[in-house]
mmCIF file of C-alpha atoms in Angstrom:
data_model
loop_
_atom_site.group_PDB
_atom_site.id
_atom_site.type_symbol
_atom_site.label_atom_id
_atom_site.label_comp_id
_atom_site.label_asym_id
_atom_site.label_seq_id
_atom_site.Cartn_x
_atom_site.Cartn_y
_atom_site.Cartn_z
ATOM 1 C CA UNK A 1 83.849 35.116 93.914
ATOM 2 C CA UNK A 2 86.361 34.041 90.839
ATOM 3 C CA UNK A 3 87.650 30.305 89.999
ATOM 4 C CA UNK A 4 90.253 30.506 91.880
ATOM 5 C CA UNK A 5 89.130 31.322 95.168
ATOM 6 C CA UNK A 6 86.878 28.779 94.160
ATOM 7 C CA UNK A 7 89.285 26.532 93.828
ATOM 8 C CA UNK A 8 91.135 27.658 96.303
ATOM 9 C CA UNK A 9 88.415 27.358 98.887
ATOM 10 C CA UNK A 10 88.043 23.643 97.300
ATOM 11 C CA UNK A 11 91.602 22.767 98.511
ATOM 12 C CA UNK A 12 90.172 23.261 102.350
ATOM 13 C CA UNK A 13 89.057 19.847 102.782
ATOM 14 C CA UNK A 14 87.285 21.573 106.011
ATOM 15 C CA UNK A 15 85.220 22.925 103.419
ATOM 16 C CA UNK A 16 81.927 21.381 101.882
ATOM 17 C CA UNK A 17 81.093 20.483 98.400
ATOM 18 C CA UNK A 18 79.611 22.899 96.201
ATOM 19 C CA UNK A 19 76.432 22.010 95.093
ATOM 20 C CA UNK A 20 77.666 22.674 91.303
ATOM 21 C CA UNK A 21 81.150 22.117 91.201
ATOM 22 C CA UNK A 22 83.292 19.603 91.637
ATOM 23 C CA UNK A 23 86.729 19.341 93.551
ATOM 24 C CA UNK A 24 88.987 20.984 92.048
ATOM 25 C CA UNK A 25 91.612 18.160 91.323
ATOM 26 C CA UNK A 26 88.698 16.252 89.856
ATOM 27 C CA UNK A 27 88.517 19.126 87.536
ATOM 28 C CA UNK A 28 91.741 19.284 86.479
ATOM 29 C CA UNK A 29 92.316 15.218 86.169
ATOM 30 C CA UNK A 30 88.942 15.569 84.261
ATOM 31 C CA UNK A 31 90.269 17.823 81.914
ATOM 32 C CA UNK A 32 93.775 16.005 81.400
ATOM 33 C CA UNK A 33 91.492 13.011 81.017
ATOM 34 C CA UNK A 34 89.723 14.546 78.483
ATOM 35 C CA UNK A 35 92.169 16.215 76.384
ATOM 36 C CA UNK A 36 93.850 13.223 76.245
ATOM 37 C CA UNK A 37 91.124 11.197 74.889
ATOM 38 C CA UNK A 38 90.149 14.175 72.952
ATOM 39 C CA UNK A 39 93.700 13.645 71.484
ATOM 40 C CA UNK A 40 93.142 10.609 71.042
ATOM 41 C CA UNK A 41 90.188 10.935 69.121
ATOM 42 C CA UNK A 42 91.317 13.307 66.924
ATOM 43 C CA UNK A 43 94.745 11.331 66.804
ATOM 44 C CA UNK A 44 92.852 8.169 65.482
ATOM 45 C CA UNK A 45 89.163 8.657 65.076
ATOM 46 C CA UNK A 46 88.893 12.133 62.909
ATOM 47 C CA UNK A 47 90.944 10.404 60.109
ATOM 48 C CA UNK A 48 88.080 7.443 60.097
ATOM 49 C CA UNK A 49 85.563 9.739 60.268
ATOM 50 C CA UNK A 50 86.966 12.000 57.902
ATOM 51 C CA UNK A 51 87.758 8.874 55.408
ATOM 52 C CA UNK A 52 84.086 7.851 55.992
ATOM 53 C CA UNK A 53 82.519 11.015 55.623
ATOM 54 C CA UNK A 54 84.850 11.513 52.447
ATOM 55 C CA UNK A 55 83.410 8.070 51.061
ATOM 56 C CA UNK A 56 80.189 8.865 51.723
ATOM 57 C CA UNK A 57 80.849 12.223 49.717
ATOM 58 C CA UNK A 58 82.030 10.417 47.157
ATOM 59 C CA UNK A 59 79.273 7.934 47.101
ATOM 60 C CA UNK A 60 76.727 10.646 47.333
ATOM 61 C CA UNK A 61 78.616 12.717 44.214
ATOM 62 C CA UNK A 62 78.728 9.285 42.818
ATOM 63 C CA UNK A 63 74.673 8.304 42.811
ATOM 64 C CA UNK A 64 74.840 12.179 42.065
ATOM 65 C CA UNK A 65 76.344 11.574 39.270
ATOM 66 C CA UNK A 66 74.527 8.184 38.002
ATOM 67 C CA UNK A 67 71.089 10.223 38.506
ATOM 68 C CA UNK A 68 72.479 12.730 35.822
ATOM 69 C CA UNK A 69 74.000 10.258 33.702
ATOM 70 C CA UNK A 70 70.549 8.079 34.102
ATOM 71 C CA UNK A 71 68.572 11.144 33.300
ATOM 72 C CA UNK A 72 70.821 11.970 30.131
ATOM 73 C CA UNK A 73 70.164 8.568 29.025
ATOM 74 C CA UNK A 74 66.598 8.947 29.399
ATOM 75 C CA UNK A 75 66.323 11.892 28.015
ATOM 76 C CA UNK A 76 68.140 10.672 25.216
ATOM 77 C CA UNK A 77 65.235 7.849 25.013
ATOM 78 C CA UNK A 78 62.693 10.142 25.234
ATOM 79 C CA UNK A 79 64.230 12.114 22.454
ATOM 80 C CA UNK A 80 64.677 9.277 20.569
ATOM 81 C CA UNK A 81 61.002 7.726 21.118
ATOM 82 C CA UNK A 82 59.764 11.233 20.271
ATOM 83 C CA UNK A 83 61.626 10.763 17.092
ATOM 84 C CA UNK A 84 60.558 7.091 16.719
ATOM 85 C CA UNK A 85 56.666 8.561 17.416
ATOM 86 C CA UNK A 86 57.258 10.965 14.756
ATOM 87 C CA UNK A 87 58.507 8.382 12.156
ATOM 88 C CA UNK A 88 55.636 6.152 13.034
ATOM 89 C CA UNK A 89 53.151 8.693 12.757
ATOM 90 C CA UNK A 90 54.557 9.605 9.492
ATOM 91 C CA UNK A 91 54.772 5.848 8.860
ATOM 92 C CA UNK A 92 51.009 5.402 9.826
ATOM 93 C CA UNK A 93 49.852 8.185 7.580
ATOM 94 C CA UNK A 94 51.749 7.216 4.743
ATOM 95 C CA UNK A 95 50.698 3.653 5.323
ATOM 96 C CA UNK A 96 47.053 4.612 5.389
ATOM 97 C CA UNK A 97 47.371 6.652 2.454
ATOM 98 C CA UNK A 98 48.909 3.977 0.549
ATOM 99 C CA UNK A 99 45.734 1.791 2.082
ATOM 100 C CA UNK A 100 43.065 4.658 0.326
ATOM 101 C CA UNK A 101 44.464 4.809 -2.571
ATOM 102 C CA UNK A 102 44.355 0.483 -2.931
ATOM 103 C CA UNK A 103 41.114 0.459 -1.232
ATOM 104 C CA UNK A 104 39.505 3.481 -4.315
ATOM 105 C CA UNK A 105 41.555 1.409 -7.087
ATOM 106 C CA UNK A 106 39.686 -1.927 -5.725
ATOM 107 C CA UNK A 107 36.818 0.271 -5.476
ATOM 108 C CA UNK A 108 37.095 1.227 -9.079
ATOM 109 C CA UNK A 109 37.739 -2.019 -10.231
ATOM 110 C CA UNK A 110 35.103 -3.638 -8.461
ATOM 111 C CA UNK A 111 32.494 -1.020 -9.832
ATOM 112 C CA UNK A 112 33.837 -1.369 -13.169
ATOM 113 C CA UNK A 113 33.681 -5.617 -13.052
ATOM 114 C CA UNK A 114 30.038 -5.306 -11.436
ATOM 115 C CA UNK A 115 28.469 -2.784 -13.723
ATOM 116 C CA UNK A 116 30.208 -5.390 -16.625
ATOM 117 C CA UNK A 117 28.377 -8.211 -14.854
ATOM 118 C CA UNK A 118 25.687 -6.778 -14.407
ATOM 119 C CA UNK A 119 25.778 -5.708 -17.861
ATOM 120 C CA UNK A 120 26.046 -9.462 -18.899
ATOM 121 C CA UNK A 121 23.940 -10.736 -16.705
ATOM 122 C CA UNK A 122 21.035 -8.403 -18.345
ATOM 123 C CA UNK A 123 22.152 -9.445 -21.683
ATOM 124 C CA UNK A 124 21.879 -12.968 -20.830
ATOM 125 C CA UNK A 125 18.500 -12.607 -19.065
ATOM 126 C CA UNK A 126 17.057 -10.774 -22.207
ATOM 127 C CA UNK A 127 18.178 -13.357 -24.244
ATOM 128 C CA UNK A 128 17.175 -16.077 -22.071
ATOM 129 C CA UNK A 129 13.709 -14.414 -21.619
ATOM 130 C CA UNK A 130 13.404 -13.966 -25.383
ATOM 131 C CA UNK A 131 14.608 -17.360 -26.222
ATOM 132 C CA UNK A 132 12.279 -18.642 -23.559
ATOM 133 C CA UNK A 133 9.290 -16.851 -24.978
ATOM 134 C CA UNK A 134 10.449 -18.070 -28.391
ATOM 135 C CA UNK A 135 10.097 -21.893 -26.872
ATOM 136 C CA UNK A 136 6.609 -21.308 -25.036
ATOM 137 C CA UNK A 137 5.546 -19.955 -28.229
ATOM 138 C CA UNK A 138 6.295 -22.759 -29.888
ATOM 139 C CA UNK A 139 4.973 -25.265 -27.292
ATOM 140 C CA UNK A 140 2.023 -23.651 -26.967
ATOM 141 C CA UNK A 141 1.887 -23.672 -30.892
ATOM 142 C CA UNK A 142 2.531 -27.161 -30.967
ATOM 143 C CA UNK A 143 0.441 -27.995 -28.129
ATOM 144 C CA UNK A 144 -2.414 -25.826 -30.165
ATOM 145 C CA UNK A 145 -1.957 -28.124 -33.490
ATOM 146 C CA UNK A 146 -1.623 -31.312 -30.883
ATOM 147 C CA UNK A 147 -5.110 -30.413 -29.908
ATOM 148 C CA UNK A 148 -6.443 -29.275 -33.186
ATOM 149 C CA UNK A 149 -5.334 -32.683 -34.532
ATOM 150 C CA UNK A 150 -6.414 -34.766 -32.272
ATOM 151 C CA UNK A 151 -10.163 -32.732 -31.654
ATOM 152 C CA UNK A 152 -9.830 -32.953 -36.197
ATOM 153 C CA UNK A 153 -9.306 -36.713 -35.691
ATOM 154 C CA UNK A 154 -12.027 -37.443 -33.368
ATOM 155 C CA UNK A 155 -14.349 -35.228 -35.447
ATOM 156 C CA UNK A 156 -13.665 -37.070 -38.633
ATOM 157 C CA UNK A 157 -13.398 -40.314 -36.882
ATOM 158 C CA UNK A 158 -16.918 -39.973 -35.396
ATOM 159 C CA UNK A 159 -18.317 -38.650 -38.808
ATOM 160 C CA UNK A 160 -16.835 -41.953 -40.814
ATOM 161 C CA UNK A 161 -20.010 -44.194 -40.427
ATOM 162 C CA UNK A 162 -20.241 -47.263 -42.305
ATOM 163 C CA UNK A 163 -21.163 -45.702 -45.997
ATOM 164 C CA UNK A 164 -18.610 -43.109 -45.640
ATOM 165 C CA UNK A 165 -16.035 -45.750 -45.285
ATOM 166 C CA UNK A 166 -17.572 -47.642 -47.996
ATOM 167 C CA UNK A 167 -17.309 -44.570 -50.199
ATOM 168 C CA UNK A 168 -13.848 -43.893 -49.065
ATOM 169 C CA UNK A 169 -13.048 -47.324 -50.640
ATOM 170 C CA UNK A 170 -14.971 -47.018 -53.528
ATOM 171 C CA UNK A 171 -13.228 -43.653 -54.393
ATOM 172 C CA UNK A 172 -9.878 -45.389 -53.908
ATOM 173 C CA UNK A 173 -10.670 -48.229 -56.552
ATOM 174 C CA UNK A 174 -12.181 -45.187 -58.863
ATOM 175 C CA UNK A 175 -9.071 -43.254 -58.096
ATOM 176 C CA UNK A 176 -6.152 -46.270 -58.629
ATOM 177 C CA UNK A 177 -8.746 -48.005 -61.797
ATOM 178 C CA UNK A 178 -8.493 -44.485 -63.312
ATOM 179 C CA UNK A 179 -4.909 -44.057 -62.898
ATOM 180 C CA UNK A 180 -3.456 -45.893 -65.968
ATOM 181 C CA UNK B 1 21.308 -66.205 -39.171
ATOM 182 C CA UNK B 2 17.363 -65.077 -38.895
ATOM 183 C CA UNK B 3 17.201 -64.929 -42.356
ATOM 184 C CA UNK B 4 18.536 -68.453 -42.974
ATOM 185 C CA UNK B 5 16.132 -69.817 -40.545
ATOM 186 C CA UNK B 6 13.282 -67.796 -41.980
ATOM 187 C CA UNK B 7 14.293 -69.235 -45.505
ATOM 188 C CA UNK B 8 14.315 -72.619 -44.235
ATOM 189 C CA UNK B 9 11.051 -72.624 -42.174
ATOM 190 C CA UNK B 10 9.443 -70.743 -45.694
ATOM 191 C CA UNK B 11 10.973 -73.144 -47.480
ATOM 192 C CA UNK B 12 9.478 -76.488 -45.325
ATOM 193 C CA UNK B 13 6.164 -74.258 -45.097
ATOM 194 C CA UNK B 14 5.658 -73.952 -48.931
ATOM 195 C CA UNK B 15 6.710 -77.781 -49.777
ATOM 196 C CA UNK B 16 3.889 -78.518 -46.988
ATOM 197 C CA UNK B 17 1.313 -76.705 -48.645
ATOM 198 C CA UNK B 18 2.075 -77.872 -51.899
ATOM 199 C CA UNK B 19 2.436 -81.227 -51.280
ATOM 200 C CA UNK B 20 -1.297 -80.715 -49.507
ATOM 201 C CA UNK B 21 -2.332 -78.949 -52.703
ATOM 202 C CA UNK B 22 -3.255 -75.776 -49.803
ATOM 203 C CA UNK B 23 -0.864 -72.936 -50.652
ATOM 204 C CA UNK B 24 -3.292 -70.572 -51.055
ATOM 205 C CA UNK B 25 -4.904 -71.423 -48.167
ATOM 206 C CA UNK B 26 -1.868 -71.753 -46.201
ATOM 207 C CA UNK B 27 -0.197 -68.770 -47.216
ATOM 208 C CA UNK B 28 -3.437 -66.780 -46.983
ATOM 209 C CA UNK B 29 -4.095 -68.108 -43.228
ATOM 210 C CA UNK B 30 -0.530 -67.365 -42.034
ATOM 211 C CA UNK B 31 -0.737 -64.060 -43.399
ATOM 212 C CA UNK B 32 -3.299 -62.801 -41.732
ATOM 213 C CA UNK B 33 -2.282 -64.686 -38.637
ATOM 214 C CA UNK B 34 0.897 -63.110 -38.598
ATOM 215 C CA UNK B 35 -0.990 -59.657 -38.698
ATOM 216 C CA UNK B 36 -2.791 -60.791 -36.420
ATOM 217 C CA UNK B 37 0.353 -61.671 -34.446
ATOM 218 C CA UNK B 38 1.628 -58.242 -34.716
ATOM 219 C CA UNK B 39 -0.665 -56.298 -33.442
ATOM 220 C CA UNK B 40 -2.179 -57.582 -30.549
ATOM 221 C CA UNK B 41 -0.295 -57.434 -27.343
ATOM 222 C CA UNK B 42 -1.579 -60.461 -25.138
ATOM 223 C CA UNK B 43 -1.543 -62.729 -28.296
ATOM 224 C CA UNK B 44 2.237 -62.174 -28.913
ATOM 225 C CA UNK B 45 2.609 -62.259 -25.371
ATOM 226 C CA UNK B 46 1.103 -65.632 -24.765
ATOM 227 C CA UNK B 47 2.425 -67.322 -27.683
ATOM 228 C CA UNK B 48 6.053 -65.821 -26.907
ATOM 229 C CA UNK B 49 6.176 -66.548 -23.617
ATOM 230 C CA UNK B 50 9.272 -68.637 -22.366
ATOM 231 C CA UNK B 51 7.266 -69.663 -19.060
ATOM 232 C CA UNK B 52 4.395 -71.641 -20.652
ATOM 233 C CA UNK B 53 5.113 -74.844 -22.030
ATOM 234 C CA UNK B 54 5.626 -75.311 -25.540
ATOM 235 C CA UNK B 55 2.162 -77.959 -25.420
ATOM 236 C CA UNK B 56 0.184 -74.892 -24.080
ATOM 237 C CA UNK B 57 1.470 -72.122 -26.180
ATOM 238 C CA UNK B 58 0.649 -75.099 -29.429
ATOM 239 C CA UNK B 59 -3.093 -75.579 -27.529
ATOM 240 C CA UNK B 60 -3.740 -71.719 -27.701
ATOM 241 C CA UNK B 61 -3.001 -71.749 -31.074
ATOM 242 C CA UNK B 62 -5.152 -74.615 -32.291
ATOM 243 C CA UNK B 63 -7.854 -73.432 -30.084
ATOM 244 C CA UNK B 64 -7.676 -70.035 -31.714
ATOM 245 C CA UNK B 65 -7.033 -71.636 -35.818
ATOM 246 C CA UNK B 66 -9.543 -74.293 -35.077
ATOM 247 C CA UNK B 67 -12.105 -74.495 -38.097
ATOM 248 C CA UNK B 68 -10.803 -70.631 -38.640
ATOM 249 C CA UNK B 69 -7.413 -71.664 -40.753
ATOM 250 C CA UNK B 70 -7.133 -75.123 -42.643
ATOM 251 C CA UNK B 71 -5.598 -78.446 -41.211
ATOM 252 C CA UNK B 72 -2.285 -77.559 -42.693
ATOM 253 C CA UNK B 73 -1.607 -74.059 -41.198
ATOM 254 C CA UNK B 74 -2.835 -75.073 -37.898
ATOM 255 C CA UNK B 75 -0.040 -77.674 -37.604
ATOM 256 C CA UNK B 76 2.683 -75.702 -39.697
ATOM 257 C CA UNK B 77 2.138 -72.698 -36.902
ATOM 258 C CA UNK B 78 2.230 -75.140 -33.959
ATOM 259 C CA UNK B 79 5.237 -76.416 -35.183
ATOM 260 C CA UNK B 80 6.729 -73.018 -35.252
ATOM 261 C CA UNK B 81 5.171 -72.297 -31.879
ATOM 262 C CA UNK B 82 6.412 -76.044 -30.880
ATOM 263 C CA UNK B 83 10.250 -74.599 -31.550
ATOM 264 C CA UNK B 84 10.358 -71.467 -30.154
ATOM 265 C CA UNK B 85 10.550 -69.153 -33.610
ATOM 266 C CA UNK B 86 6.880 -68.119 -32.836
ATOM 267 C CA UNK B 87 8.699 -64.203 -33.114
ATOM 268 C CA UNK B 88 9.535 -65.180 -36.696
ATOM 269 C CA UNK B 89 5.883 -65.847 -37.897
ATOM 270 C CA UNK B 90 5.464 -61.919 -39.229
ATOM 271 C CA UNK B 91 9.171 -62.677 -41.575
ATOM 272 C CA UNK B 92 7.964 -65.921 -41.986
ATOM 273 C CA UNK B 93 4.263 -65.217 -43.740
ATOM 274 C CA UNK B 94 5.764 -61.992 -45.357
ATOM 275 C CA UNK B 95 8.527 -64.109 -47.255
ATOM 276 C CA UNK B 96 5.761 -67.401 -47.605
ATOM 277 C CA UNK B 97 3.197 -65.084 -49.471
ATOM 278 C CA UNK B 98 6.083 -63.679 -51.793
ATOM 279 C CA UNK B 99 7.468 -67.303 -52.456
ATOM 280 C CA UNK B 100 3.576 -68.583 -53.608
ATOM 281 C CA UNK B 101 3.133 -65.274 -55.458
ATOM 282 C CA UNK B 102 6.175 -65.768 -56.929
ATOM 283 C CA UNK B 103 5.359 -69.337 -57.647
ATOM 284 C CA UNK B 104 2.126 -68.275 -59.874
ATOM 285 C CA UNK B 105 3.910 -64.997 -61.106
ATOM 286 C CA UNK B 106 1.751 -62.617 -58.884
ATOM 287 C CA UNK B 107 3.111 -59.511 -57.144
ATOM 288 C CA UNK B 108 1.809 -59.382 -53.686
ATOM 289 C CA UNK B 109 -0.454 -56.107 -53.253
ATOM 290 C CA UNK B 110 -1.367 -55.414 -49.451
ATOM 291 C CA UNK B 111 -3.873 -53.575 -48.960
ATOM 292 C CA UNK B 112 -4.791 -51.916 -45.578
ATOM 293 C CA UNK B 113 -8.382 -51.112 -44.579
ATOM 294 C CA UNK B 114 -10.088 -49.203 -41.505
ATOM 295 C CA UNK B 115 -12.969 -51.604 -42.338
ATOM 296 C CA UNK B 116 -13.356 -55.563 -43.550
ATOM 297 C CA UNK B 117 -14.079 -55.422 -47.584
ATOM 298 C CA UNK B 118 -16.541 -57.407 -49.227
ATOM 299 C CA UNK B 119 -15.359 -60.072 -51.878
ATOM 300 C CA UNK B 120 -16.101 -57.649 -54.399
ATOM 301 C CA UNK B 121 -14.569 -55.364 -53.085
ATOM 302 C CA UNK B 122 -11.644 -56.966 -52.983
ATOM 303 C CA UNK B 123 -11.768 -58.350 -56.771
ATOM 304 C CA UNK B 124 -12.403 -55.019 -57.706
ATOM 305 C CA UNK B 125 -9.350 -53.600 -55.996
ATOM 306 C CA UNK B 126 -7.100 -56.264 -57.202
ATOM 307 C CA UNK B 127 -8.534 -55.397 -60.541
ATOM 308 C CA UNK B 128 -7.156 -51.702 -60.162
ATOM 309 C CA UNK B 129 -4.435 -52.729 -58.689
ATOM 310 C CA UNK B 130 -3.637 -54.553 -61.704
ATOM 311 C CA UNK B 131 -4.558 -51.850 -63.995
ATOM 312 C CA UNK B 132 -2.519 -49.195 -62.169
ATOM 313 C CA UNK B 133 0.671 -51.114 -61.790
ATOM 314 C CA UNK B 134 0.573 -53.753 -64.516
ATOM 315 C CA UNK B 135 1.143 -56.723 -62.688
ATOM 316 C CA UNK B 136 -1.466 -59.567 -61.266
ATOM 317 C CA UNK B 137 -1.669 -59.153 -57.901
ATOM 318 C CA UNK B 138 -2.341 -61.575 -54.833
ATOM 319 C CA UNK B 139 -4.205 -59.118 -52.936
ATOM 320 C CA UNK B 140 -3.584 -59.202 -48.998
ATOM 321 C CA UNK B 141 -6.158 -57.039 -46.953
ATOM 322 C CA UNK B 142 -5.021 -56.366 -43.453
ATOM 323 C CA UNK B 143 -7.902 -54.527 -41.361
ATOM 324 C CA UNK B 144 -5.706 -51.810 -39.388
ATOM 325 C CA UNK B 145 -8.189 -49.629 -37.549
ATOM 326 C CA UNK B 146 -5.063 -46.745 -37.541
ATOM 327 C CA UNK B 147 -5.705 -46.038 -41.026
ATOM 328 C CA UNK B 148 -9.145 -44.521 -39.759
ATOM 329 C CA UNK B 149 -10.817 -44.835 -43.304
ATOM 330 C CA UNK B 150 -9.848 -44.795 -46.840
ATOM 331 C CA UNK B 151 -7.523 -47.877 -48.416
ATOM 332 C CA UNK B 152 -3.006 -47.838 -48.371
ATOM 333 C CA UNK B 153 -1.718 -50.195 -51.176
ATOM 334 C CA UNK B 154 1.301 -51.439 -51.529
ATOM 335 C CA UNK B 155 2.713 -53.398 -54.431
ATOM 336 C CA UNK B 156 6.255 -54.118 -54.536
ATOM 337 C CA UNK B 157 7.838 -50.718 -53.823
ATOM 338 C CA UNK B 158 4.672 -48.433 -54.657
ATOM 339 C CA UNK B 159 2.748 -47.317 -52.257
ATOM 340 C CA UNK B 160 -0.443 -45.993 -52.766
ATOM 341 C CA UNK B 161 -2.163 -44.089 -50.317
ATOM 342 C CA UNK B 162 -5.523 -42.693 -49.887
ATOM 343 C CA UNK B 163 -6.280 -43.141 -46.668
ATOM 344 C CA UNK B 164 -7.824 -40.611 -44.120
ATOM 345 C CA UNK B 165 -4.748 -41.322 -41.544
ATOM 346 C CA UNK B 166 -2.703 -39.750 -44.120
ATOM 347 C CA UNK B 167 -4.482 -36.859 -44.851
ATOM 348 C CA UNK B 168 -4.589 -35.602 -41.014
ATOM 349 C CA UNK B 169 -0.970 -36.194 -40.607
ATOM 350 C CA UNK B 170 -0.684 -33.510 -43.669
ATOM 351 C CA UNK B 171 -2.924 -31.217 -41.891
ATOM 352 C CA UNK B 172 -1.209 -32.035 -38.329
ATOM 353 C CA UNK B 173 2.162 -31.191 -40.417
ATOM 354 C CA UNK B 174 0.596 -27.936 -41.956
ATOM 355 C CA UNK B 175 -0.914 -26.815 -38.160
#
């Protein structure tokens, strides 16, 4: 059995419902119904939807786009920041060389002033130590005579007893009476 | 203005004597006070000191002349100690025993002795003294225990020393 007598048999209102299909002039309004609004859609709504899908296109190429742009740029950075590493690096090892060679000439200079110090400082100690064993010689060479003196004064004081006094007086009167 | 006061109180001190016939005497006693004077400590101290009264200081010095100096000196010093010029008595005697020395054409001779001479002693001394310089001496002995033995003489500007001080300064010099 075809369509038609399908729809044929559908015209004989004696006849039942099929279980699938519908009556045939509800099938054909249907399909006026909806080739008209299909119409209608494509009449008004494709255009939106095409505009939309258009804008979103061009959105979409547009971020598209940006992300390469953006990427270019940061390539670029990185490029540059490479470069900038590279320049500081060469910066840093210049800089430090510059550094070692300051830090041996303060080196050299400082070895130089404290081996002259030190130098001087000997000198001076030598001469100090001399000059100070020059001075304790002395004291203790006048501190030797301080003692001899006084122990020779106490000896002779303690051996003038009244007659050596007496003579001592006696030769002074000899001595002066004889002098002219 | 020391010396003019000296000069005056010498002068005073001398007219004093005289007129008491006691030069000698007086000049003699304030010598040796003034040596006296000069070397010992509490004495100088005492009779120089601004806190006692004048009347003591003038009873510490009669008690210590008393029958020791004659009449004269005794009340010649407590008039000096009676003013104040006590500190002058060593200028004072010095310049009193040239003025009487002067007076009977003497040079002074001082003589400085570890130990008190005997009269003779003395005479015999002055008698070198005068043979070695040529000039009568009033001989002044000052007993100075620092001279340790022997005699120091001076007369005028000669000094002549023997003493046993002087000998151990030479060897102190040569240690």
């Amino acid at each position: 059995m075809n369509l038609l007598s399908l729809v044929l048999a559908a015209e004989d209102p004696t006849q039942s419902h099929h279980w699938l299909f519908p009556e045939i002039a509800e099938i054909l309004y249907g399909s006026i119904a909806s080739v008209a609004v299909f119409s209608l859609l494509y009449k008004v709504g494709w255009p939106m939807a095409k505009k939309s899908l258009e804008a979103r296109t061009a959105k979409i190429q547009k971020e598209i786009d940006d992300s390469a742009a953006a990427r270019r740029e940061a390539d670029a950075d990185a490029a540059n920041i490479r470069k900038a590493l590279g320049d500081i690096a060469s910066e840093r090892a210049k800089i430090l060389a510059e550094a070692d060679a300051q830090a041996a000439a303060l080196l050299a200079e400082g070895r130089t002033r404290i081996t002259a110090e030190i130098a001087d400082l000997e000198a001076r100690a030598t001469a100090e130590i001399a000059a100070s064993r020059a001075r304790i010689s002395d004291e203790l060479r006048a501190e030797i005579a301080r003692l001899a003196a006084s122990a020779t004064t106490d000896a002779v004081r303690a051996a003038l007893d009244d007659r050596t006094q007496q003579d001592l007086v006696d030769g002074f009167i000899a001595k002066v009476g004889a002098s002219r | 203005m020391s010396a003019a006061i000296v000069n005056a109180y010498v002068g005073a001190f001398f007219e004093v004597a005289l007129a008491h016939d006691a030069v000698s005497a007086v000049e003699d006693d304030i010598f040796r006070l003034a040596r006296a004077f000069e070397s010992n400590e509490a004495l100088r101290s005492s009779l120089t000191d601004a806190g006692l009264p004048a009347e003591r200081r003038q009873k510490i010095i009669e008690q210590l002349l008393a029958g020791k100096a004659h009449n004269v000196t005794v009340q010649l010093v407590s008039l000096l100690v009676g003013t104040g010029q006590v500190a002058l008595l060593p200028k004072i005697a010095d310049a009193l025993v040239k003025r009487a020395s002067s007076e009977k054409q003497l040079e002074v001779a001082e003589v400085r002795t570890a130990v008190a001479l005997t009269d003779a002693q003395q005479q015999r001394i002055a008698d070198a003294l005068t043979k070695a310089t040529g000039k009568r001496v009033n001989l002044k002995v000052v007993v100075d225990p620092s001279v340790i033995g022997g005699v120091i003489a001076t007369v005028g500007d000669e000094v002549i020393d023997d003493t046993v001080r002087t000998r151990l300064d030479q060897v102190k010099s040569r240690l």
